[in-house]
Coordinates of C-alpha atoms in Angstrom, one line a residue:
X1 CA -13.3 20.4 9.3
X2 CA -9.6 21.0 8.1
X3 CA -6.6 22.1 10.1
X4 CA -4.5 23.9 8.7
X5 CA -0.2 24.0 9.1
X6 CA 1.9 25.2 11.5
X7 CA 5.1 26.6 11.3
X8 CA 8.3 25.2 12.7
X9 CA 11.3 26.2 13.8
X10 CA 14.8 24.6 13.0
X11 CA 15.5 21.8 15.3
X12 CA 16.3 23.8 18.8
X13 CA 16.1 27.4 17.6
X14 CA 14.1 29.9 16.9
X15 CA 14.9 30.3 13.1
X16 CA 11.9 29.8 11.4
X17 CA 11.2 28.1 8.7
X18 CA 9.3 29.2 5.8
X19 CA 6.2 28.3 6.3
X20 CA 4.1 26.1 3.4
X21 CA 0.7 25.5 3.9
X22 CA -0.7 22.1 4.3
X23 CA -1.8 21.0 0.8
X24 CA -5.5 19.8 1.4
X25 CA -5.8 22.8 3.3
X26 CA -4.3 25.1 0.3
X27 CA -6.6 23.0 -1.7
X28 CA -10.3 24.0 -0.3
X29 CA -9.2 27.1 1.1
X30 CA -5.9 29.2 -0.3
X31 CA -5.2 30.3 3.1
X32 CA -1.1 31.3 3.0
X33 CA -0.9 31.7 6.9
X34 CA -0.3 29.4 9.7
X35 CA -2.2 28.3 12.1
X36 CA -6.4 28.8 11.2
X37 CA -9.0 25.9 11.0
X38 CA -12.0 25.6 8.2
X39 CA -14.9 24.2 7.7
X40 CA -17.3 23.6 4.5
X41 CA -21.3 22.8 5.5
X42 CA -21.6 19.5 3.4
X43 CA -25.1 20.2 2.7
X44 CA -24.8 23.6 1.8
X45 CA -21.3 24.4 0.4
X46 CA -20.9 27.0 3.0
X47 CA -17.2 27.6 4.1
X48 CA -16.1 29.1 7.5
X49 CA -12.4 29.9 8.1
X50 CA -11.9 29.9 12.1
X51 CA -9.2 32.5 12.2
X52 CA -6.4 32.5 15.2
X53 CA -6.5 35.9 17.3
X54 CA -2.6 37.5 17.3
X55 CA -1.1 39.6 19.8
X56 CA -0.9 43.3 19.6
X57 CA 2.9 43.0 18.6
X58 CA 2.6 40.5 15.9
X59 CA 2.0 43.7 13.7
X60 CA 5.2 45.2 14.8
X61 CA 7.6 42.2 13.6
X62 CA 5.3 40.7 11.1
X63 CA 2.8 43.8 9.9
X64 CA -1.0 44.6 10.1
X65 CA -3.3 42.1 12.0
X66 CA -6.3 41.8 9.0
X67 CA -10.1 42.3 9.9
X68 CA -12.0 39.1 10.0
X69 CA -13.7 40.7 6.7
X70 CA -10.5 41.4 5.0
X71 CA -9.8 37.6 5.8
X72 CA -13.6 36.7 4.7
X73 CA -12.6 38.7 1.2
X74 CA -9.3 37.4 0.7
X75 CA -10.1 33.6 0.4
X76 CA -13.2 33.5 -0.6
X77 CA -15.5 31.9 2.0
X78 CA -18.6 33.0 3.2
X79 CA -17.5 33.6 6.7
X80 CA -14.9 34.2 9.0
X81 CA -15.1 34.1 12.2
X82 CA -12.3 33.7 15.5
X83 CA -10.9 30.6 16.4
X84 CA -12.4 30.7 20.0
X85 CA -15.6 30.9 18.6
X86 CA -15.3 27.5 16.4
X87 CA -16.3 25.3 19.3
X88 CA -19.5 27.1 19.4
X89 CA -20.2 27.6 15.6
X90 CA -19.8 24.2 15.3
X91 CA -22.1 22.8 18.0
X92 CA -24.3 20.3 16.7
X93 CA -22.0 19.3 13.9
X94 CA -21.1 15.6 12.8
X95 CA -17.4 16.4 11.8
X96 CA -16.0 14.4 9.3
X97 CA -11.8 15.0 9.9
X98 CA -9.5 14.1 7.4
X99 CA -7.4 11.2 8.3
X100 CA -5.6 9.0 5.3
X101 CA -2.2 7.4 4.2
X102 CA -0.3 9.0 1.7
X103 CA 0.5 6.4 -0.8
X104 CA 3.7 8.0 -1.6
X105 CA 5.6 8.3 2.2
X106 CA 3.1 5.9 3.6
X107 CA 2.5 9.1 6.3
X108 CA -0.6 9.5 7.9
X109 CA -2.8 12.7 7.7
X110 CA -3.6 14.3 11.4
X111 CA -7.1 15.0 11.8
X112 CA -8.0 18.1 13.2
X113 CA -8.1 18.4 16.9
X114 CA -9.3 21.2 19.3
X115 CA -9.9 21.2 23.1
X116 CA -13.5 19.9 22.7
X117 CA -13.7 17.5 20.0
X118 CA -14.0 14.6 22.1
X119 CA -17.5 16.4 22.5
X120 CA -18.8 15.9 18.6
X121 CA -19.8 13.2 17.0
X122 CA -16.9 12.6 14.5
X123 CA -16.0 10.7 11.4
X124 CA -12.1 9.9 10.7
X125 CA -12.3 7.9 7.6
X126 CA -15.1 9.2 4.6
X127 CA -13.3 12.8 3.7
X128 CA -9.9 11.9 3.3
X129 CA -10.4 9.5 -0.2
X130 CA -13.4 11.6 -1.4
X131 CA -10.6 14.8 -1.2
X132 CA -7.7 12.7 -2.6
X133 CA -10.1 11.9 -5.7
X134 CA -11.2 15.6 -6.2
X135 CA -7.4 16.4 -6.5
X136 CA -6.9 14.1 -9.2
X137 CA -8.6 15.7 -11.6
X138 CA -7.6 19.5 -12.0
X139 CA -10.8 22.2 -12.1
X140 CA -9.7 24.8 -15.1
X141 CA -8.3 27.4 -13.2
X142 CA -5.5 24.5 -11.5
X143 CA -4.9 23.9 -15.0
X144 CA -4.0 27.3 -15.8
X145 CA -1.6 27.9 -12.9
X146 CA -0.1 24.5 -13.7
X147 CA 0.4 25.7 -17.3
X148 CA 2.2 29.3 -16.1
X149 CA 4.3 27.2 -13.9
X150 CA 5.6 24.5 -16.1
X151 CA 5.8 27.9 -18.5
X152 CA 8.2 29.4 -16.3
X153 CA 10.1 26.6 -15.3
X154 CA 10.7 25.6 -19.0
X155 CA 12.4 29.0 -19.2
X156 CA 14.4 28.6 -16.6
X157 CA 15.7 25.3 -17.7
X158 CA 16.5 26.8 -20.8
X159 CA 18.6 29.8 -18.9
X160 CA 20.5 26.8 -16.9
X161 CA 21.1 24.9 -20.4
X162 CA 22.8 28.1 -21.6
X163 CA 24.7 29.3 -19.1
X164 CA 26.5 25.2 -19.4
X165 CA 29.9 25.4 -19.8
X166 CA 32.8 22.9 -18.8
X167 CA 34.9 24.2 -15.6
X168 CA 31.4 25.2 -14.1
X169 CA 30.0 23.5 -10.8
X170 CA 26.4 21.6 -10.8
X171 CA 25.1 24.4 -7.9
X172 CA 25.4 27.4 -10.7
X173 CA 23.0 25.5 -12.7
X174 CA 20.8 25.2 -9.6
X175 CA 21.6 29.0 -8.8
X176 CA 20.3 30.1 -12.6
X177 CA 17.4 28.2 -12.3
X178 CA 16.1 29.5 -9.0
X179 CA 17.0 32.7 -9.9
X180 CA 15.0 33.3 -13.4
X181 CA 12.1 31.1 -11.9
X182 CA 11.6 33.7 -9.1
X183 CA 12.9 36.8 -10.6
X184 CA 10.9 36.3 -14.0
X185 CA 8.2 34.2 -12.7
X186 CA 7.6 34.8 -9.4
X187 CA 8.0 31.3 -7.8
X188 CA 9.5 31.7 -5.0
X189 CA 10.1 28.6 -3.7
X190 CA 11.3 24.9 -6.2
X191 CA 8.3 22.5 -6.1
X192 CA 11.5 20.1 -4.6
X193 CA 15.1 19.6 -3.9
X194 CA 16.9 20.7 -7.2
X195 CA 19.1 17.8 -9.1
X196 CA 21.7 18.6 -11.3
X197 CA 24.1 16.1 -11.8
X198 CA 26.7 15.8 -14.3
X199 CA 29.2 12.7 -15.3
X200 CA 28.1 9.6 -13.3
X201 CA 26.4 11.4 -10.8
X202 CA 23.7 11.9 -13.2
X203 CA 23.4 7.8 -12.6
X204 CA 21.8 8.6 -8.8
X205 CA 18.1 9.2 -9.3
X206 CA 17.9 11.7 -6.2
X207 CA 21.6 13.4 -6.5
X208 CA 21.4 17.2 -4.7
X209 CA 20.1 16.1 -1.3
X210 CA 22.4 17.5 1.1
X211 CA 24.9 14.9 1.6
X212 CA 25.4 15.6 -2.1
X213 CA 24.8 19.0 -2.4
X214 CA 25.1 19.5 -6.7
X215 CA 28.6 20.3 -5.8
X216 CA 30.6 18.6 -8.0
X217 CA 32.3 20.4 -11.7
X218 CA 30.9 20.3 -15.4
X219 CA 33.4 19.0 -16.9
X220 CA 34.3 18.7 -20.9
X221 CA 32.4 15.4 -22.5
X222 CA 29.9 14.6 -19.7
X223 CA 26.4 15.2 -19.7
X224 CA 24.7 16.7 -17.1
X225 CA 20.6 15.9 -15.5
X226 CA 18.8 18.8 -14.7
X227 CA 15.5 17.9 -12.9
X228 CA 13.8 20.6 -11.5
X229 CA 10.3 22.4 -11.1
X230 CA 9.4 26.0 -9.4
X231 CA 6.2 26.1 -7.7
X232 CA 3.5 29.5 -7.9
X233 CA 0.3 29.7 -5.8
X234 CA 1.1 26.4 -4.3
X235 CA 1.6 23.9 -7.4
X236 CA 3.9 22.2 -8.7
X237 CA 6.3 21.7 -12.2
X238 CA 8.4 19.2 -12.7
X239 CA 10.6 18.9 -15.5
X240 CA 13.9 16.7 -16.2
X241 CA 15.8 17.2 -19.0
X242 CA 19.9 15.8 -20.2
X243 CA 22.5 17.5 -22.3
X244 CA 26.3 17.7 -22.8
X245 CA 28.1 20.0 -21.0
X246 CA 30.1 21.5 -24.0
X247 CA 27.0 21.5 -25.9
X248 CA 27.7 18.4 -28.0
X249 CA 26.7 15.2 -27.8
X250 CA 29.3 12.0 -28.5
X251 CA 27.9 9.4 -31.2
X252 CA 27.4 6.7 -27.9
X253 CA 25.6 9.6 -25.7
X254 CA 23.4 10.6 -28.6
X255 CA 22.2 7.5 -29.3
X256 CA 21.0 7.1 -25.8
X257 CA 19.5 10.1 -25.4
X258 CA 17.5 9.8 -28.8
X259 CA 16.3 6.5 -27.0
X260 CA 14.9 8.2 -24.2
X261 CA 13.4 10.7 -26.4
X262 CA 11.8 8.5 -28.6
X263 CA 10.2 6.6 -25.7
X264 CA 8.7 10.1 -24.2
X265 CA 7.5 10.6 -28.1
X266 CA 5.7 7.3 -28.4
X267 CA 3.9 7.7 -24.7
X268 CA 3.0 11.1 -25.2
X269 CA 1.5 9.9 -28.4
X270 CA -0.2 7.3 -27.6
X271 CA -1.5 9.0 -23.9
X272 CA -5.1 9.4 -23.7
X273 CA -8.1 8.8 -21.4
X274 CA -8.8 5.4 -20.6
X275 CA -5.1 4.1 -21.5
X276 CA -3.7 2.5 -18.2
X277 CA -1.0 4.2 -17.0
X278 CA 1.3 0.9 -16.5
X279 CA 0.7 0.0 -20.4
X280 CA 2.1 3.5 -21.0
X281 CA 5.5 2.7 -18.2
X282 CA 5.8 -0.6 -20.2
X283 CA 6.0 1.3 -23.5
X284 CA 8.9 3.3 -22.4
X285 CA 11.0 0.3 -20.8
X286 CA 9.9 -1.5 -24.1
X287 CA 11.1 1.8 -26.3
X288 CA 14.3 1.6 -24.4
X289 CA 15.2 -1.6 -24.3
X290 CA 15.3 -1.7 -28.3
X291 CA 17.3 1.6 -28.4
X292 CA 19.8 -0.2 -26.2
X293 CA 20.0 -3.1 -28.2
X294 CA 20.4 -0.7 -31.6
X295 CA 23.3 0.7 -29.8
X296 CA 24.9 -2.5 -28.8
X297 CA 24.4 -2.3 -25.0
X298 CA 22.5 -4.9 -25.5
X299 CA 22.1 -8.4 -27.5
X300 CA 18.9 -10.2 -27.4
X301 CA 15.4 -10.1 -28.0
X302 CA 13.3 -7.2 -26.4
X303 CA 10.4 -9.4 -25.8
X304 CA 12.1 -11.5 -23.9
X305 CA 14.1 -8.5 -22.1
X306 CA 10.4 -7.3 -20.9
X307 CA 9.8 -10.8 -19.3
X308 CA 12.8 -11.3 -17.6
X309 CA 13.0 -7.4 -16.2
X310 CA 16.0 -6.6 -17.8
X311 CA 14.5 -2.8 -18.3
X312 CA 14.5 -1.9 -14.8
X313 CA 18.0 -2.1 -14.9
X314 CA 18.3 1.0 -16.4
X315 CA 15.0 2.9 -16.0
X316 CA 14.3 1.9 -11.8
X317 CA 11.8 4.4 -11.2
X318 CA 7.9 4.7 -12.6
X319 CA 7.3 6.6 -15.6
X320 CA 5.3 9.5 -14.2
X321 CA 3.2 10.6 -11.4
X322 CA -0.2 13.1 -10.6
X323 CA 1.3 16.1 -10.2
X324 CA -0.1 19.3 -8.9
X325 CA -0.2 20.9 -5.0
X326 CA 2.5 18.2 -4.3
X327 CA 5.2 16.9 -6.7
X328 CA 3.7 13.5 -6.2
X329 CA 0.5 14.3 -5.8
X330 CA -2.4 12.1 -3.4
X331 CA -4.9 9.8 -5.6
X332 CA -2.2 7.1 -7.1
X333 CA -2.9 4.2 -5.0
X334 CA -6.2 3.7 -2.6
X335 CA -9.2 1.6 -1.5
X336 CA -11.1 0.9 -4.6
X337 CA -8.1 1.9 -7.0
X338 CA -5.6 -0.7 -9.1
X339 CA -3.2 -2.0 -6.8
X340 CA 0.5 -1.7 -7.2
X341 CA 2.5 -4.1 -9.6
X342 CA 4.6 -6.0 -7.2
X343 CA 7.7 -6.7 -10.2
X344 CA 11.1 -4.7 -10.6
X345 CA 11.0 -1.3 -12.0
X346 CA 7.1 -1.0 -12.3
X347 CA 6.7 -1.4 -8.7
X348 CA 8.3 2.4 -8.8
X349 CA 5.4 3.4 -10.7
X350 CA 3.5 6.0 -8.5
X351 CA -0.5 4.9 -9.7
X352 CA -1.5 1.8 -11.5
X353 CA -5.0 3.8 -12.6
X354 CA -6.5 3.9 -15.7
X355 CA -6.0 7.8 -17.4
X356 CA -9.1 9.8 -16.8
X357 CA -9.8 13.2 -18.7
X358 CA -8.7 15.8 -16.0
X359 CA -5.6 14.0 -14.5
X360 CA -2.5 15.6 -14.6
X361 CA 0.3 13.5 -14.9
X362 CA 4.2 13.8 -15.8
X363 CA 6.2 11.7 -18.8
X364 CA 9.6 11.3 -17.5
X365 CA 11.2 8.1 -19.1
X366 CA 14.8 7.4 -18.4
X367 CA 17.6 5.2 -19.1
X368 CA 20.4 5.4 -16.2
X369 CA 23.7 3.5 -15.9
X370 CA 24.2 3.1 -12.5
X371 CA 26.8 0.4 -11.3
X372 CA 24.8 -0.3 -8.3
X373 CA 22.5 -2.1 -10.4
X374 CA 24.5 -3.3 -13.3
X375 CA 27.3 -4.6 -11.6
X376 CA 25.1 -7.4 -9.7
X377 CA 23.2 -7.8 -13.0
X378 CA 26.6 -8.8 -14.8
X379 CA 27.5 -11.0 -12.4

């Protein structure tokens, strides 16, 4: 048994938020609405949505009240019935509730809870990794949303990159991108907080949060970070990409870059079921490194770079991550699974798991300059 969102308002008011559905709900049953409850039959596959009963005037502000069978056919299930008959309809029912950590906020799930579930028999621990692990590995029809919206969201990357220009601000490319993902693509809504970051605030991992809203000017000589995904039907791209703002890189920002690039070459080359993903992080620090060294930011051998740590200087975060109702999405770290690698820079890396045919996982290598860890390192 699965609860499923509710909406909020903003702080104190009554401006409401969009509402997003709750992603394990979204997972097992679609269901774009707040405020409903379902249930699969374990044994028999069966799946009831418990549907909430509106007022008569909720179809005056927010349109027609559906039919229990107009919900039934919309998502799918074999049932649907109203909420105040789920107590009922479940009678006799062991429940197993989803409750679980999320490796990535360390937040908890909240089991479903009704008036009587004190009454049933109830498990709070079995469903939540079984879940995770069936969202790690993408059924056909994930992959081919996942496809349209990395599709779409490569286009609109591609509209940001051209409308580039020095004397621009960061938030136009933001704008352009939001706009041609929606208006060409449908996505209503970024999969996350857009980045786009140009000079040295390309050197802040999460730049555009909203004491730095992608405010600042695209000016002449300095590249800019662009790292942002739309979302359709719930999941999630997520695409980074670096250029210069008048369209031309300098010999010194060229060579970095083609660092970077060759490092996402060599993983996405050698990525393949039952690689482990932290072999695959330590390629790109490792491709890196020597690009660094080829350019003179560095003296030294690489080897002995990779021992000491010296790559998380400039590429602090992990490689990739599962991606797919969620940005960072459940299944990296668990009972049973590889634990995380407690060193610098790999410690960032979202799953230690060996690849499996049917994970979906991003390649996002980097190489940042940011003084807030170099400076200490000089010293």
């Amino acid at each position: 048994l699965l609860q499923g969102g509710r909406g909020e308002c903003r702080h104190e008011t009554d401006h409401e938020e969009l509402f997003r559905q709750e992603s394990y709900f979204h997972y097992l049953f679609g269901v774009a609405e707040e405020g409903y409850y379902g249930a699969v039959d374990v044994g028999s596959g069966k799946a009831t949505l418990f549907v909430p009963e509106l007022p008569p005037e909720y179809a005056v502000w927010m349109g027609r009240i559906p039919s229990l069978e107009e919900v039934r056919a919309r998502y799918g299930v074999d049932e649907a019935r109203p909420l105040s008959a789920m107590a009922d309809a479940l009678a006799g029912s062991k429940l197993y509730l989803l409750r679980g950590f999320n490796s990535d906020s360390g937040n908890e799930c909240a089991p479903a809870a009704f008036p009587s579930i004190e009454s049933f028999e109830r498990d709070e621990r079995a469903l939540h990794p079984v879940l995770s692990e069936c969202r790690v590995f993408k059924t056909p029809g994930e992959l081919e949303v996942l496809r349209y919206v990395s599709r779409v969201s490569s286009q609109a990357h591609v509209a940001a990159m051209r409308a580039c220009a020095p004397g621009g601000m960061e938030y136009q490319l933001e704008s352009t991108f939001l706009h041609h993902s929606y208006f060409h693509g449908g996505c209503r809504l970024p999969s996350y907080t857009a980045i786009c970051a140009a000079g040295p605030h390309a050197a802040v991992l999460h730049y555009g949060h909203a004491g730095a809203p992608n405010d600042g000017e695209l000016e002449d000589g300095a590249l800019v970070l662009c790292d942002m995904g739309g979302e359709y039907y719930g999941y999630a791209a997520d695409i980074t990409c670096t250029y210069p703002v008048n369209g031309k890189f300098s010999p010194v920002q060229a060579q970095v870059y083609n660092g970077v690039l060759q490092a996402h070459q060599e993983v996405i080359k050698a990525i393949k079921p039952g690689v482990q993903w932290p072999v695959m992080h330590r390629l790109a620090e490792r491709t890196i490194l020597r690009a660094l060294v080829e350019a003179g930011f560095l003296r030294g051998d690489v080897e002995a770079m990779m021992a000491a740590h010296v790559g998380a200087l400039f590429m602090p975060h992990g490689l990739g991550h599962m991606l797919g109702i969620d940005t960072h999405d459940v299944g990296g770290y668990g009972p049973g699974l590889p634990p995380r690698i407690q060193e610098p820079g790999i410690c960032k890396l979202r799953t230690a798991r060996t690849l499996e045919e049917g994970m979906f996982v991003t390649v996002e290598p980097g190489c940042y300059f940011n003084s807030f860890l170099l400076e200490p390192a000089l010293e």
